[in-house]
Every structure is written in C-alpha cells, then in structure tokens.
Short mmCIF file of C-alpha atoms in Angstrom, two decimals:
data_model
loop_
_atom_site.label_atom_id
_atom_site.label_comp_id
_atom_site.label_asym_id
_atom_site.label_seq_id
_atom_site.Cartn_x
_atom_site.Cartn_y
_atom_site.Cartn_z
CA MET A 1 117.44 99.48 97.94
CA THR A 2 118.01 101.23 94.87
CA THR A 3 115.21 99.30 93.92
CA MET A 4 111.22 98.38 94.06
CA ASP A 5 109.00 96.28 91.35
CA ILE A 6 105.68 95.56 91.11
CA VAL A 7 106.26 92.82 88.79
CA GLU A 8 103.06 91.41 88.94
CA THR A 9 99.90 92.11 90.95
CA LEU A 10 98.02 89.62 92.02
CA ASP A 11 95.46 91.50 93.65
CA LYS A 12 94.65 94.33 95.35
CA ALA A 13 96.52 93.08 98.91
CA CYS A 14 98.63 90.70 96.53
CA CYS A 15 101.72 91.27 95.10
CA VAL A 16 105.09 89.88 93.99
CA MET A 17 107.82 92.47 93.57
CA ARG A 18 111.18 92.72 92.22
CA TYR A 19 114.04 94.90 95.30
CA THR A 20 117.67 95.28 94.69
CA THR A 21 119.69 96.77 96.38
CA ALA A 22 123.59 98.36 95.79
CA GLY A 23 126.95 96.91 96.04
CA GLN A 24 128.86 96.70 99.73
CA LEU A 25 131.27 97.53 101.24
CA TRP A 26 133.53 98.58 98.24
CA ASN A 27 131.51 95.92 95.99
CA ILE A 28 133.04 93.15 97.88
CA ILE A 29 129.64 91.81 98.67
CA SER A 30 127.78 92.70 94.54
CA PRO A 31 123.97 94.11 93.92
CA ARG A 32 121.25 91.74 95.07
CA GLU A 33 117.74 91.19 93.72
CA PHE A 34 114.83 89.62 95.62
CA VAL A 35 111.64 88.93 94.25
CA ASP A 36 108.99 87.98 96.98
CA PHE A 37 104.76 87.72 96.95
CA SER A 38 104.21 90.24 99.52
CA TYR A 39 100.79 90.09 101.51
CA THR A 40 99.30 94.05 103.31
CA THR A 41 96.75 94.00 105.27
CA GLU A 42 95.12 96.19 107.42
CA TYR A 43 96.17 95.52 111.59
CA GLN A 44 94.21 97.09 115.14
CA ASN A 45 94.17 100.04 113.24
CA GLY A 46 97.59 99.96 111.45
CA LEU A 47 99.59 98.00 108.54
CA LEU A 48 100.40 94.42 108.45
CA SER A 49 102.60 92.73 105.32
CA CYS A 50 104.17 89.60 105.54
CA GLY A 51 106.24 88.38 102.30
CA VAL A 52 109.07 85.44 101.65
CA SER A 53 110.67 85.00 98.13
CA VAL A 54 109.52 83.50 95.29
CA GLN A 55 111.07 81.25 92.11
CA TYR A 56 111.17 84.48 89.22
CA ASP A 57 113.04 83.04 86.43
CA GLU A 58 114.13 86.50 84.66
CA GLN A 59 117.28 87.97 86.09
CA LYS A 60 119.01 91.19 86.44
CA GLN A 61 122.71 91.29 84.82
CA ASN A 62 125.50 91.79 87.25
CA CYS A 63 123.26 90.93 90.23
CA VAL A 64 123.48 87.85 92.56
CA ARG A 65 119.57 86.16 93.41
CA GLY A 66 119.18 86.61 97.68
CA PHE A 67 116.26 84.87 99.15
CA ASN A 68 113.99 86.26 102.15
CA HIS A 69 112.51 83.69 104.18
CA PRO A 70 109.67 84.36 105.94
CA CYS A 71 109.08 87.69 107.24
CA GLY A 72 107.02 90.86 108.12
CA TRP A 73 106.42 94.38 109.03
CA PHE A 74 104.40 95.40 111.73
CA CYS A 75 103.46 99.21 112.07
CA VAL A 76 100.02 99.52 114.52
CA PRO A 77 99.44 103.08 115.60
CA LEU A 78 100.73 103.96 119.41
CA ASP A 79 98.94 107.55 119.17
CA GLU A 80 97.82 109.84 116.69
CA SER A 81 101.25 111.47 115.94
CA GLN A 82 103.37 108.01 115.75
CA SER A 83 103.88 104.61 115.48
CA LEU A 84 105.67 101.37 116.93
CA LEU A 85 107.03 99.57 112.55
CA THR A 86 108.67 96.32 114.09
CA GLY A 87 110.28 94.06 111.08
CA TYR A 88 111.23 91.12 111.32
CA ILE A 89 114.30 90.12 108.59
CA GLN A 90 115.26 85.98 107.27
CA THR A 91 117.63 87.40 104.55
CA ASP A 92 120.45 85.28 102.81
CA LEU A 93 122.25 86.93 100.43
CA ARG A 94 123.55 83.30 98.39
CA GLY A 95 126.94 83.92 97.11
CA LEU A 96 130.35 83.16 99.13
CA ILE A 97 130.74 86.20 101.50
CA PRO A 98 132.35 86.30 104.19
CA GLN A 99 129.76 86.29 107.15
CA THR A 100 132.27 89.75 108.94
CA ALA A 101 131.40 90.52 105.66
CA VAL A 102 128.05 90.06 105.85
CA ASP A 103 126.65 91.61 109.13
CA THR A 104 128.77 94.75 108.72
CA ALA A 105 126.25 94.83 104.82
CA MET A 106 123.58 94.15 107.22
CA GLY A 107 123.65 95.59 109.54
CA SER A 108 124.97 99.18 107.95
CA SER A 109 122.38 98.14 105.44
CA LEU A 110 119.22 97.67 107.77
CA THR A 111 120.21 101.59 109.33
CA ASN A 112 120.13 103.16 106.18
CA PHE A 113 116.75 101.87 105.58
CA TYR A 114 115.78 103.40 108.93
CA VAL A 115 117.06 106.68 108.46
CA ASP A 116 115.43 106.98 104.60
CA LEU A 117 112.92 106.32 106.66
CA ARG A 118 112.45 108.84 108.36
CA ALA A 119 113.29 111.39 105.70
CA ALA A 120 110.66 110.42 103.90
CA LEU A 121 108.49 110.45 106.42
CA LYS A 122 110.31 113.19 107.37
CA ILE A 123 110.45 112.77 111.00
#
C-alpha cells in the first residue's frame, strides 16, 4: 500500500477510504486503487474492521480500479503483550493479468504488509 486516504467520514466508526498500491513485478501489474466503505468497532476487548468496495467516480490517473469483496480484520488480545491479527481478504485486481502474476504479486504484497506492520509496531 502506498497511500491511504479517508475520502468521506460518515461517523466515528464508518468512513470511505481510498487505498493505492505501487506497480508490481516490474510494472507488469499496474498500480491499483481501491475505494472501500470501512466500519471499525470494538470486539472482545480488541477490534473488528470490515469493508467492501463502493462506487466512487473520481479515479487517479495511471491506476486500475480494483475491487474488494467483503473483507475484514479481527485483532483480539491474547495477553497483555500480544494480540492475534486475523484477516479475510477477497481482492479482485481487475484488468488483464495472468493468474500466475496475480498469485506472485498478492503473495509478496501480503508478506510486505505484515513485515511493514511488524516494523511499525516495533515488534
């Protein structure tokens, strides 16, 4: 993910967000953008965040609009120093991309996401 912007705030728990990603595999896969409705709430002393892509007319140049089917993240504390993060992702990158390139890009993108998250949390 290269950017994440809130394009509309509906209330304290709901918003519409735009995410962009960089090109992958030497730009064989063009940069993508996703516009999602997002809802976040407390769940079992942790957090639940779910979302789904929505129609949004404004589109960044040089980006292909991807689509996220219903997805979500659960972050539940295990003890005072650790939490369990579980994510369910159903992403359609859209565009004409060979499936092997999608599989490679999605795998490396998810790995990078967790590495960046770990670094941000300084674990």
